[in-house]
CSV table of C-alpha atoms in Angstrom, one decimal:
chain,number,residue,atom,x,y,z
A,222,UNK,CA,0.3,36.2,13.9
A,223,UNK,CA,0.6,34.2,10.6
A,224,UNK,CA,0.6,30.4,10.0
A,225,UNK,CA,2.7,29.0,7.1
A,226,UNK,CA,3.2,25.5,5.9
A,227,UNK,CA,6.2,23.5,4.4
A,228,UNK,CA,5.9,20.8,1.7
A,229,UNK,CA,7.1,18.3,4.5
A,230,UNK,CA,3.9,18.9,6.3
A,231,UNK,CA,5.1,21.2,9.1
A,232,UNK,CA,3.3,24.3,10.2
A,233,UNK,CA,4.9,27.5,11.4
A,234,UNK,CA,3.2,30.0,13.7
A,235,UNK,CA,5.2,33.3,13.4
A,236,UNK,CA,4.9,35.7,16.2
A,237,UNK,CA,7.5,38.5,15.8
A,238,UNK,CA,11.0,36.8,15.6
A,239,UNK,CA,9.9,33.6,17.2
A,240,UNK,CA,8.3,30.7,15.2
A,241,UNK,CA,6.4,27.8,16.8
A,242,UNK,CA,6.7,24.5,14.8
A,243,UNK,CA,4.4,21.5,14.6
A,244,UNK,CA,3.2,18.9,12.2
A,245,UNK,CA,-0.1,19.2,10.3
A,246,UNK,CA,-3.3,17.4,10.9
A,247,UNK,CA,-2.9,15.8,7.4
A,248,UNK,CA,0.6,14.5,8.6
A,249,UNK,CA,-0.6,13.1,11.7
A,250,UNK,CA,-3.6,11.3,9.9
A,251,UNK,CA,-1.0,9.8,7.5
A,252,UNK,CA,1.4,8.7,10.3
A,253,UNK,CA,-1.3,7.0,12.4
A,254,UNK,CA,-1.0,6.6,16.3
A,255,UNK,CA,1.9,8.4,17.5
A,256,UNK,CA,3.7,6.7,20.4
A,257,UNK,CA,7.0,8.6,20.8
A,258,UNK,CA,8.3,12.0,20.1
A,259,UNK,CA,11.9,13.2,20.4
A,260,UNK,CA,12.5,16.9,20.7
A,261,UNK,CA,15.7,18.9,20.2
A,262,UNK,CA,17.5,20.6,23.2
A,263,UNK,CA,16.8,24.2,24.0
A,264,UNK,CA,19.7,26.1,22.7
A,265,UNK,CA,20.5,24.0,19.7
A,266,UNK,CA,21.4,25.9,16.6
A,267,UNK,CA,19.3,24.5,13.8
A,268,UNK,CA,19.9,25.0,10.1
A,269,UNK,CA,16.9,25.1,7.7
A,270,UNK,CA,16.0,21.5,6.4
A,271,UNK,CA,18.1,19.8,9.2
A,272,UNK,CA,16.2,16.9,11.1
A,273,UNK,CA,15.2,18.5,14.4
A,274,UNK,CA,12.8,16.1,16.0
A,275,UNK,CA,11.5,12.6,15.6
A,276,UNK,CA,8.0,11.4,15.6
A,277,UNK,CA,7.2,7.7,15.7
A,278,UNK,CA,4.1,5.7,15.1
A,279,UNK,CA,3.6,2.1,16.1
A,280,UNK,CA,4.9,1.3,12.5
A,281,UNK,CA,7.6,3.8,11.7
A,282,UNK,CA,9.8,6.7,12.6
A,283,UNK,CA,9.8,10.1,10.7
A,284,UNK,CA,12.0,13.2,10.9
A,285,UNK,CA,10.4,16.6,11.6
A,286,UNK,CA,12.8,19.2,9.9
A,287,UNK,CA,13.7,22.6,10.9
A,288,UNK,CA,11.7,24.8,8.5
A,289,UNK,CA,14.0,27.8,9.1
A,290,UNK,CA,17.5,28.5,10.5
A,291,UNK,CA,17.6,29.6,14.1
A,292,UNK,CA,18.1,28.7,17.8
A,293,UNK,CA,15.7,26.5,19.7
A,294,UNK,CA,14.3,28.6,22.3
A,295,UNK,CA,11.6,26.3,23.7
A,296,UNK,CA,10.3,22.7,23.3
A,297,UNK,CA,7.0,21.2,24.3
A,298,UNK,CA,7.8,18.8,27.2
A,299,UNK,CA,4.1,18.0,27.5
A,300,UNK,CA,4.1,16.5,24.0
A,301,UNK,CA,7.3,14.4,25.0
A,302,UNK,CA,5.3,13.1,27.9
A,303,UNK,CA,2.1,12.4,25.9
A,304,UNK,CA,3.0,11.8,22.3
A,305,UNK,CA,-0.7,10.9,21.4
A,306,UNK,CA,-1.4,14.8,21.5
A,307,UNK,CA,-0.1,14.8,17.9
A,308,UNK,CA,-3.1,12.8,16.9
A,309,UNK,CA,-5.7,14.6,19.0
A,310,UNK,CA,-4.4,18.2,18.5
A,311,UNK,CA,-1.8,18.5,15.9
A,312,UNK,CA,-2.5,22.2,15.1
A,313,UNK,CA,-2.2,23.5,18.6
A,314,UNK,CA,-1.3,21.7,21.8
A,315,UNK,CA,1.0,19.3,20.0
A,316,UNK,CA,3.6,22.0,18.9
A,317,UNK,CA,7.1,20.6,18.9
A,318,UNK,CA,9.6,23.5,19.4
A,319,UNK,CA,10.1,27.2,19.0
A,320,UNK,CA,12.9,28.8,17.0
A,321,UNK,CA,14.3,32.3,17.1
A,322,UNK,CA,14.4,33.2,13.5
A,323,UNK,CA,17.9,34.0,12.2
A,324,UNK,CA,16.9,35.2,8.7
A,325,UNK,CA,13.3,36.2,7.9
A,326,UNK,CA,13.9,36.0,4.2
A,327,UNK,CA,13.8,32.0,4.7
A,328,UNK,CA,10.1,32.4,5.2
A,329,UNK,CA,9.6,33.4,1.6
A,330,UNK,CA,8.4,30.5,-0.4
A,331,UNK,CA,6.6,28.8,2.4
A,332,UNK,CA,2.8,28.2,1.7
A,333,UNK,CA,-0.2,29.8,3.2
A,334,UNK,CA,-3.3,27.8,4.3
A,335,UNK,CA,-4.8,27.8,0.9
A,336,UNK,CA,-1.6,26.8,-0.9
A,337,UNK,CA,-1.1,24.0,1.6
A,338,UNK,CA,-4.7,22.8,1.2
A,339,UNK,CA,-4.0,22.5,-2.5
A,340,UNK,CA,-0.7,20.7,-1.9
A,341,UNK,CA,-2.4,17.9,0.1
A,342,UNK,CA,-5.5,17.7,-2.0
B,74,UNK,CA,8.3,13.2,5.8
B,75,UNK,CA,5.8,11.0,4.0
B,76,UNK,CA,6.3,8.6,1.1
B,77,UNK,CA,3.4,7.9,-1.1
B,78,UNK,CA,4.9,6.2,-4.1
B,79,UNK,CA,3.2,2.9,-5.1
B,80,UNK,CA,4.1,0.5,-7.8
B,81,UNK,CA,1.3,-0.3,-10.2
B,82,UNK,CA,2.0,-3.9,-10.7
B,83,UNK,CA,0.8,-5.1,-7.4
B,84,UNK,CA,-1.2,-8.2,-7.1
B,85,UNK,CA,-4.5,-8.1,-5.4
B,86,UNK,CA,-6.2,-10.8,-3.0
B,87,UNK,CA,-9.8,-11.9,-3.4
B,88,UNK,CA,-10.6,-9.6,-0.6
B,89,UNK,CA,-9.0,-6.4,-2.1
B,90,UNK,CA,-12.3,-4.8,-2.9
B,91,UNK,CA,-13.6,-5.5,0.6
B,92,UNK,CA,-10.5,-3.8,2.1
B,93,UNK,CA,-10.9,-0.8,0.0
B,94,UNK,CA,-14.6,-0.5,0.8
B,95,UNK,CA,-13.9,-0.7,4.6
B,96,UNK,CA,-11.4,2.1,4.4
B,97,UNK,CA,-8.1,0.0,4.4
B,98,UNK,CA,-5.0,2.1,3.8
B,99,UNK,CA,-3.4,0.1,1.1
B,100,UNK,CA,0.4,-0.5,0.8
B,101,UNK,CA,2.6,-2.7,-1.2
B,102,UNK,CA,3.7,-5.9,0.8
B,103,UNK,CA,5.4,-9.0,-0.8
B,104,UNK,CA,4.1,-8.0,-4.3
B,105,UNK,CA,0.5,-7.5,-3.0
B,106,UNK,CA,-1.6,-4.3,-2.4
B,107,UNK,CA,-2.5,-5.0,1.2
B,108,UNK,CA,-4.2,-3.0,4.1
B,109,UNK,CA,-1.7,-1.7,6.6
B,110,UNK,CA,-4.4,-0.4,8.7
B,111,UNK,CA,-8.1,0.7,8.6
B,112,UNK,CA,-9.7,3.9,10.0
B,113,UNK,CA,-9.6,2.2,13.4
B,114,UNK,CA,-5.8,2.7,13.4
B,115,UNK,CA,-2.9,0.3,14.4
B,116,UNK,CA,-3.0,1.0,18.0
B,117,UNK,CA,-6.8,0.2,18.4
B,118,UNK,CA,-6.7,-2.7,16.0
B,119,UNK,CA,-4.0,-4.3,18.1
B,120,UNK,CA,-5.8,-3.8,21.3
B,121,UNK,CA,-9.2,-5.0,19.9
B,122,UNK,CA,-7.5,-8.3,18.7
B,123,UNK,CA,-6.2,-8.9,22.3
B,124,UNK,CA,-9.6,-8.0,23.8
B,125,UNK,CA,-12.2,-9.5,21.3
B,126,UNK,CA,-11.5,-10.7,17.8
B,127,UNK,CA,-9.5,-9.4,14.8
B,128,UNK,CA,-9.9,-10.6,11.3
B,129,UNK,CA,-6.7,-10.5,9.0
B,130,UNK,CA,-6.5,-11.2,5.2
B,131,UNK,CA,-3.5,-13.4,4.8
B,132,UNK,CA,-4.4,-14.6,1.2
B,133,UNK,CA,-1.0,-13.4,-0.1
B,134,UNK,CA,0.5,-16.4,1.7
B,135,UNK,CA,1.2,-19.6,-0.3
B,136,UNK,CA,-1.0,-22.7,0.2
B,137,UNK,CA,0.2,-26.1,-1.2
B,138,UNK,CA,-0.5,-29.6,-1.0
B,139,UNK,CA,2.0,-32.5,-1.0
B,140,UNK,CA,0.8,-36.0,-2.1
B,141,UNK,CA,3.0,-39.1,-2.4
B,142,UNK,CA,2.8,-40.7,-5.8
B,143,UNK,CA,2.4,-44.0,-3.9
B,144,UNK,CA,-0.7,-42.7,-2.4
B,145,UNK,CA,0.6,-43.3,1.1
B,146,UNK,CA,0.8,-40.3,3.4
B,147,UNK,CA,3.9,-41.7,5.1
B,148,UNK,CA,5.9,-41.4,1.9
B,149,UNK,CA,4.9,-37.8,1.6
B,150,UNK,CA,5.9,-37.2,5.2
B,151,UNK,CA,9.3,-38.9,4.7
B,152,UNK,CA,9.9,-36.9,1.6
B,153,UNK,CA,9.2,-33.7,3.4
B,154,UNK,CA,11.4,-34.6,6.2
B,155,UNK,CA,14.4,-34.3,3.7
B,156,UNK,CA,13.7,-30.5,3.7
B,157,UNK,CA,12.7,-29.8,7.3
B,158,UNK,CA,14.3,-30.7,10.6
B,159,UNK,CA,10.8,-31.6,11.9
B,160,UNK,CA,9.1,-35.0,12.6
B,161,UNK,CA,6.4,-35.1,9.9
B,162,UNK,CA,5.9,-38.9,10.0
B,163,UNK,CA,4.5,-38.7,13.6
B,164,UNK,CA,2.2,-35.8,12.8
B,165,UNK,CA,-1.2,-37.2,13.4
B,166,UNK,CA,-4.1,-36.8,11.1
B,167,UNK,CA,-5.9,-33.5,11.7
B,168,UNK,CA,-2.8,-31.9,13.3
B,169,UNK,CA,-0.5,-29.1,12.2
B,170,UNK,CA,3.0,-28.3,13.0
B,171,UNK,CA,5.4,-25.3,12.8
B,172,UNK,CA,8.4,-26.0,10.4
B,173,UNK,CA,11.4,-24.5,8.6
B,174,UNK,CA,12.7,-25.3,5.2
B,175,UNK,CA,16.6,-25.3,5.6
B,176,UNK,CA,19.3,-25.2,3.2
B,177,UNK,CA,22.6,-27.1,3.0
B,178,UNK,CA,24.5,-24.5,5.2
B,179,UNK,CA,21.8,-24.8,7.8
B,180,UNK,CA,20.2,-21.4,7.1
B,181,UNK,CA,16.5,-21.0,6.9
B,182,UNK,CA,14.8,-20.7,3.4
B,183,UNK,CA,11.4,-20.1,4.9
B,184,UNK,CA,9.1,-21.0,7.8
B,185,UNK,CA,5.9,-22.6,7.4
B,186,UNK,CA,3.0,-24.7,8.8
B,187,UNK,CA,2.5,-28.4,7.8
B,188,UNK,CA,-0.9,-30.0,8.4
B,189,UNK,CA,-1.7,-33.8,8.0
B,190,UNK,CA,-5.0,-33.8,6.1
B,191,UNK,CA,-5.3,-37.6,6.2
B,192,UNK,CA,-4.3,-38.6,2.7
B,193,UNK,CA,-2.0,-35.6,2.0
B,194,UNK,CA,-0.1,-32.8,3.6
B,195,UNK,CA,-1.2,-29.1,3.5
B,196,UNK,CA,1.4,-26.4,3.7
B,197,UNK,CA,1.1,-22.7,4.3
B,198,UNK,CA,4.3,-20.6,3.5
B,199,UNK,CA,5.3,-17.0,3.4
B,200,UNK,CA,4.1,-14.7,0.6
B,201,UNK,CA,7.6,-13.5,-0.2
B,202,UNK,CA,8.9,-17.0,-0.4
B,203,UNK,CA,6.1,-18.8,-2.0
B,204,UNK,CA,7.6,-19.2,-5.5
B,205,UNK,CA,11.0,-20.3,-4.4
B,206,UNK,CA,9.4,-22.6,-1.9
B,207,UNK,CA,7.5,-24.3,-4.7
B,208,UNK,CA,10.5,-24.6,-6.9
B,209,UNK,CA,12.5,-26.0,-3.9
B,210,UNK,CA,9.8,-28.7,-3.3
B,211,UNK,CA,9.7,-29.5,-7.0
B,212,UNK,CA,13.5,-29.8,-7.3
B,213,UNK,CA,13.9,-32.2,-4.4
B,214,UNK,CA,10.6,-34.0,-4.2
B,215,UNK,CA,9.2,-34.4,-7.7
B,216,UNK,CA,10.3,-38.0,-8.0
B,217,UNK,CA,8.1,-39.2,-5.3
B,218,UNK,CA,5.5,-36.5,-4.7
B,219,UNK,CA,2.9,-34.4,-6.5
B,220,UNK,CA,3.1,-30.8,-5.5
B,221,UNK,CA,0.2,-28.5,-6.2
B,222,UNK,CA,-0.3,-24.9,-5.3
B,223,UNK,CA,-3.8,-23.6,-4.4
B,224,UNK,CA,-4.0,-20.1,-6.0
B,225,UNK,CA,-7.8,-20.6,-6.1
B,226,UNK,CA,-8.0,-20.3,-2.2
B,227,UNK,CA,-8.0,-17.2,0.0
B,228,UNK,CA,-6.7,-17.4,3.6
B,229,UNK,CA,-7.9,-15.4,6.5
B,230,UNK,CA,-7.1,-15.4,10.2
B,231,UNK,CA,-9.6,-14.7,13.1
B,232,UNK,CA,-7.6,-14.0,16.2
B,233,UNK,CA,-8.4,-13.1,19.8
B,234,UNK,CA,-10.3,-14.4,22.9
B,235,UNK,CA,-13.7,-14.1,21.3
B,236,UNK,CA,-12.6,-15.9,18.1
B,237,UNK,CA,-14.0,-19.3,19.1
B,238,UNK,CA,-17.4,-17.9,20.1
B,239,UNK,CA,-17.7,-15.9,17.0
B,240,UNK,CA,-16.8,-19.0,14.8
B,241,UNK,CA,-19.2,-21.4,16.7
B,242,UNK,CA,-22.2,-19.9,14.8
B,243,UNK,CA,-20.4,-20.5,11.5
B,244,UNK,CA,-18.8,-23.8,12.3
B,245,UNK,CA,-20.2,-25.7,15.3
B,246,UNK,CA,-17.0,-28.0,15.5
B,247,UNK,CA,-14.6,-25.0,15.8
B,248,UNK,CA,-14.8,-24.4,19.6
B,249,UNK,CA,-13.9,-28.1,20.3
B,250,UNK,CA,-10.6,-27.9,18.2
B,251,UNK,CA,-7.4,-27.7,20.1
B,252,UNK,CA,-4.4,-25.4,19.3
B,253,UNK,CA,-2.8,-26.8,16.0
B,254,UNK,CA,-5.8,-29.0,15.2
B,255,UNK,CA,-6.3,-28.6,11.4
B,256,UNK,CA,-8.6,-30.0,8.8
B,257,UNK,CA,-11.4,-29.5,6.3
B,258,UNK,CA,-14.6,-28.0,7.9
B,259,UNK,CA,-17.8,-26.7,6.4
B,260,UNK,CA,-18.3,-23.1,7.3
B,261,UNK,CA,-21.7,-21.6,6.5
B,262,UNK,CA,-21.9,-24.4,3.9
B,263,UNK,CA,-18.6,-23.4,2.4
B,264,UNK,CA,-15.8,-26.0,2.1
B,265,UNK,CA,-13.0,-24.6,4.1
B,266,UNK,CA,-9.7,-25.8,5.7
B,267,UNK,CA,-9.6,-24.6,9.3
B,268,UNK,CA,-6.7,-24.7,11.8
B,269,UNK,CA,-6.8,-23.4,15.3
B,270,UNK,CA,-3.6,-21.4,15.1
B,271,UNK,CA,-2.3,-17.9,14.2
B,272,UNK,CA,0.4,-15.2,14.4
B,273,UNK,CA,-0.7,-13.1,17.3
B,274,UNK,CA,-0.1,-15.2,20.4
B,275,UNK,CA,-3.9,-15.2,20.9
B,276,UNK,CA,-6.3,-18.1,20.5
B,277,UNK,CA,-7.7,-18.1,17.0
B,278,UNK,CA,-8.1,-19.8,13.8
B,279,UNK,CA,-6.8,-19.7,10.2
B,280,UNK,CA,-9.3,-20.4,7.5
B,281,UNK,CA,-8.7,-21.3,3.8
B,282,UNK,CA,-11.6,-20.4,1.7
B,283,UNK,CA,-12.4,-20.9,-2.1
B,284,UNK,CA,-11.6,-17.6,-3.8
B,285,UNK,CA,-15.2,-17.1,-5.0
B,286,UNK,CA,-16.8,-17.5,-1.6
B,287,UNK,CA,-14.0,-15.6,0.4
B,288,UNK,CA,-15.7,-12.2,0.2
B,289,UNK,CA,-19.1,-13.5,1.4
B,290,UNK,CA,-17.7,-15.5,4.3
B,291,UNK,CA,-15.4,-12.7,5.3
B,292,UNK,CA,-18.1,-10.1,5.2
B,293,UNK,CA,-20.4,-12.4,7.4
B,294,UNK,CA,-17.6,-12.7,10.0
B,295,UNK,CA,-17.1,-9.0,10.0
B,296,UNK,CA,-20.7,-8.4,10.6
B,297,UNK,CA,-20.3,-9.9,14.0
B,298,UNK,CA,-20.1,-7.0,16.6
B,299,UNK,CA,-17.0,-8.4,18.2
B,300,UNK,CA,-15.0,-8.6,15.0
B,301,UNK,CA,-12.9,-5.8,13.4
B,302,UNK,CA,-10.8,-6.0,10.2
B,303,UNK,CA,-7.1,-5.7,11.2
B,304,UNK,CA,-4.2,-4.5,8.9
B,305,UNK,CA,-0.6,-5.6,8.6
B,306,UNK,CA,0.6,-2.9,11.0
B,307,UNK,CA,-1.2,-4.5,14.0
B,308,UNK,CA,-0.4,-8.0,12.6
B,309,UNK,CA,3.4,-7.1,13.0
B,310,UNK,CA,3.0,-5.5,16.5
B,311,UNK,CA,0.9,-8.5,17.7
B,312,UNK,CA,3.4,-11.0,16.6
B,313,UNK,CA,6.4,-9.0,17.9
B,314,UNK,CA,4.7,-9.0,21.4
B,315,UNK,CA,4.2,-12.7,21.0
B,316,UNK,CA,7.9,-13.2,20.3
B,317,UNK,CA,7.2,-14.8,16.9
B,318,UNK,CA,9.7,-14.6,14.0
B,319,UNK,CA,9.0,-12.6,10.8
B,320,UNK,CA,10.9,-14.4,8.0
B,321,UNK,CA,13.3,-12.1,6.1
B,322,UNK,CA,13.9,-10.1,9.2
B,323,UNK,CA,14.3,-12.2,12.3
B,324,UNK,CA,15.3,-15.4,10.5
B,325,UNK,CA,16.7,-15.8,6.9
B,326,UNK,CA,19.4,-17.9,5.2
B,327,UNK,CA,22.1,-16.4,7.4
B,328,UNK,CA,20.5,-17.7,10.5
B,329,UNK,CA,20.1,-21.4,11.6
B,330,UNK,CA,17.1,-22.6,13.5
B,331,UNK,CA,19.2,-23.0,16.6
B,332,UNK,CA,20.5,-19.3,16.4
B,333,UNK,CA,16.9,-18.4,15.9
B,334,UNK,CA,15.8,-20.1,19.1
B,335,UNK,CA,13.7,-22.5,17.3
B,336,UNK,CA,15.2,-25.6,19.1
B,337,UNK,CA,11.6,-26.4,20.4
B,338,UNK,CA,10.3,-27.0,16.9
B,339,UNK,CA,12.8,-29.8,16.2
B,340,UNK,CA,11.4,-33.1,17.6
B,341,UNK,CA,13.6,-35.8,19.3
B,342,UNK,CA,13.2,-38.2,16.5
B,343,UNK,CA,15.2,-35.9,14.2
B,344,UNK,CA,17.9,-35.0,16.8
B,345,UNK,CA,21.2,-36.9,17.5
B,346,UNK,CA,20.3,-40.3,18.7
B,347,UNK,CA,16.7,-40.1,17.3
B,348,UNK,CA,15.1,-42.7,15.1
B,349,UNK,CA,15.4,-40.5,12.1
B,350,UNK,CA,18.2,-38.2,13.2
B,351,UNK,CA,19.5,-35.7,10.6
B,352,UNK,CA,18.8,-36.5,6.8
B,353,UNK,CA,17.6,-32.9,6.2
B,354,UNK,CA,19.5,-30.2,4.5
B,355,UNK,CA,22.0,-28.6,6.8
B,356,UNK,CA,21.5,-31.3,9.4
B,357,UNK,CA,25.3,-31.3,10.2
B,358,UNK,CA,25.5,-27.8,11.3
B,359,UNK,CA,22.0,-27.8,12.9
B,360,UNK,CA,22.6,-30.9,14.9
B,361,UNK,CA,26.0,-29.9,16.0
B,362,UNK,CA,24.5,-26.5,17.2
B,363,UNK,CA,21.7,-28.4,19.0
B,364,UNK,CA,24.3,-30.5,20.9
B,365,UNK,CA,27.0,-27.9,21.4
B,366,UNK,CA,25.2,-24.6,21.2
B,367,UNK,CA,25.2,-21.9,18.6
B,368,UNK,CA,27.6,-18.8,18.8
B,369,UNK,CA,24.8,-16.4,18.9
B,370,UNK,CA,21.1,-16.4,19.5
B,371,UNK,CA,17.9,-14.5,19.0
B,372,UNK,CA,16.8,-12.7,22.1
B,373,UNK,CA,14.2,-10.2,23.2
B,374,UNK,CA,15.1,-6.7,24.1
B,375,UNK,CA,13.3,-4.1,26.4
B,376,UNK,CA,14.6,-0.5,25.7
B,377,UNK,CA,15.0,1.4,29.1
B,378,UNK,CA,13.6,4.7,27.5
B,379,UNK,CA,10.5,5.3,25.6
B,380,UNK,CA,12.1,5.4,22.2
B,381,UNK,CA,11.3,2.5,19.9
B,382,UNK,CA,14.5,0.8,18.6
B,383,UNK,CA,13.9,-0.6,15.1
B,384,UNK,CA,15.2,-3.1,12.7
B,385,UNK,CA,18.9,-2.6,11.7
B,386,UNK,CA,19.9,-0.7,14.8
B,387,UNK,CA,23.4,-2.0,16.1
B,388,UNK,CA,24.0,-3.3,19.5
B,389,UNK,CA,27.0,-2.7,21.6
B,390,UNK,CA,28.4,-4.4,24.8
B,391,UNK,CA,28.8,-1.0,26.6
B,392,UNK,CA,28.2,2.7,26.1
B,393,UNK,CA,31.6,3.3,24.6
B,394,UNK,CA,32.7,0.3,22.7
B,395,UNK,CA,33.3,0.8,19.0
B,396,UNK,CA,32.6,-2.8,17.7
B,397,UNK,CA,29.1,-3.9,17.4
B,398,UNK,CA,28.1,-7.3,18.9
B,399,UNK,CA,24.8,-7.7,17.1
B,400,UNK,CA,21.8,-6.0,15.8
B,401,UNK,CA,18.0,-5.6,16.1
B,402,UNK,CA,16.0,-7.6,13.6
B,403,UNK,CA,12.5,-6.3,14.6
B,404,UNK,CA,11.6,-3.5,16.8
B,405,UNK,CA,8.8,-1.1,17.6
B,406,UNK,CA,6.2,-0.2,20.1
B,407,UNK,CA,4.2,-2.9,21.9
B,408,UNK,CA,0.7,-1.4,22.4
B,409,UNK,CA,-0.4,-4.0,24.9
B,410,UNK,CA,2.7,-3.3,27.0
B,411,UNK,CA,2.6,0.4,26.3
B,412,UNK,CA,6.4,0.3,25.8
B,413,UNK,CA,8.9,-0.2,23.1
B,414,UNK,CA,10.0,-3.8,22.5
B,415,UNK,CA,12.5,-5.5,20.1
B,416,UNK,CA,14.3,-8.6,19.1
B,417,UNK,CA,17.7,-9.2,17.7
B,418,UNK,CA,20.8,-11.4,17.8
B,419,UNK,CA,23.6,-11.4,20.4
B,420,UNK,CA,26.6,-13.5,21.2
B,421,UNK,CA,25.9,-16.1,23.9
B,422,UNK,CA,28.2,-14.1,26.3
B,423,UNK,CA,25.7,-11.3,26.2
B,424,UNK,CA,22.5,-13.2,25.6
B,425,UNK,CA,21.4,-14.1,29.2
B,426,UNK,CA,18.2,-12.5,30.4
B,427,UNK,CA,18.9,-9.3,32.4
B,428,UNK,CA,22.0,-8.5,30.5
B,429,UNK,CA,22.3,-4.7,29.6
B,430,UNK,CA,23.4,-3.9,26.0
B,431,UNK,CA,23.3,-0.6,24.2
B,432,UNK,CA,21.6,0.4,21.0
B,433,UNK,CA,23.0,3.2,18.8
B,434,UNK,CA,20.1,5.4,18.0
B,435,UNK,CA,20.6,8.7,16.3
B,436,UNK,CA,24.2,8.9,17.5
B,437,UNK,CA,23.3,8.1,21.2
B,438,UNK,CA,23.8,4.9,23.0
B,439,UNK,CA,20.5,3.7,24.7
B,440,UNK,CA,20.6,0.9,27.2
B,441,UNK,CA,18.3,-2.2,26.6
B,442,UNK,CA,17.7,-5.3,28.7
B,443,UNK,CA,17.8,-8.7,27.4
B,444,UNK,CA,14.4,-10.1,28.1
B,445,UNK,CA,12.5,-13.4,27.9
B,446,UNK,CA,10.0,-13.7,25.2
B,447,UNK,CA,7.1,-13.7,24.6
B,448,UNK,CA,6.7,-10.2,25.8
B,449,UNK,CA,2.9,-10.8,26.2
B,450,UNK,CA,1.9,-14.4,27.2
B,451,UNK,CA,0.4,-16.8,24.6
B,452,UNK,CA,-3.2,-17.8,25.2
B,453,UNK,CA,-3.4,-20.9,23.0
B,454,UNK,CA,-6.1,-23.5,23.8
B,455,UNK,CA,-3.9,-26.7,24.1
């Protein structure tokens, strides 16, 4: 399994043809206390760069974009019930949704951990 | 998903270095580089202010004095009454009152605090309006009054249930002050102006300090274990829970004080039949609305789901109607309530408490209930 990153501060954990998507620890630290998360419906067809979920802090709302084209195959209901998970465990427990990858070539150009670290430095 | 652009021409308050040293996350606000939060975070800063004491830098706000050329306070009070629908003449020495500058159309130019300091009036106005307010005062009152701005003074607020205990060590008279008492007081030997007031719904104080002593006094207050520095993020969620208006959002030149639900701030003497009825800018419309009602009013809204409903979101009478009937002017998450809250404007027919209206959020209609404000009860020491 590989983890890749977008310039919009989403992470992608790739497991075969399914990718799990969340926002990075850097992103949560910039957002502050998360109080609401809205997730896409399972079965929704997402296009790359389309707004797929919403994450809201006390202060503001931000979109989470689909990093890749595909169908939503699972969403994290535990996160919707406890949005503060984004702040406490952005990299793991606070995953947002899983997409079945339509076109693997869209993964090209995403950053690896070192490149993402440089991106946020 | 994050914006980090920052203009480079921002002004700084005398406490700027202190914010940066304490880890303040600085953002542009009303032309100033201000802390939106510290490492504590908005949620905990909010809750700490309601549980103990929070310290806010509000030095970006405008401080002014108004003196009558005659030397008589009542002449300054009567002059100011031409620009606000409030009774300033009856404002006793050492007392402060909430006011609004109105325009000819009855709209609100700014909201402000006016204090009677014995031989002159002391005004605190919003940062974003302070230059226009000064020009407005000069244009209308220069023949009878001397208007001075006080750019040499910082302004901080200490808010929360422990504020009085904290201030007692610095200013022994502070705990005996009542809500809206205001005047000069020594604080740690520094010549301050102190009022028992604020913008959080909590008991607390606002303290005007000479710029060159602001950092020393603020640091001393922050050294108290009950006090944390609080950013603009929590200032906004605290005032929203308290049902208090944010100028430029909940009230502006398109809203009258009556539409804004600020009837309580207009004293009898300035109303129809009062000793000095009318005589302020926009009085025709404002008094007519006081007597006969305004077509719409500012109301509190509780979203039924968990999604915050924010400024600009349109409101509808039902789930399918195509014409919006109003909009949200402030909205977000209320940390003390653990739920989303909002305020906005609705026509009278839909403005009664308990009425369900619908917000259009990301293409969906979300039910919201019209609710009395404040959402969190005020705890002023009257």
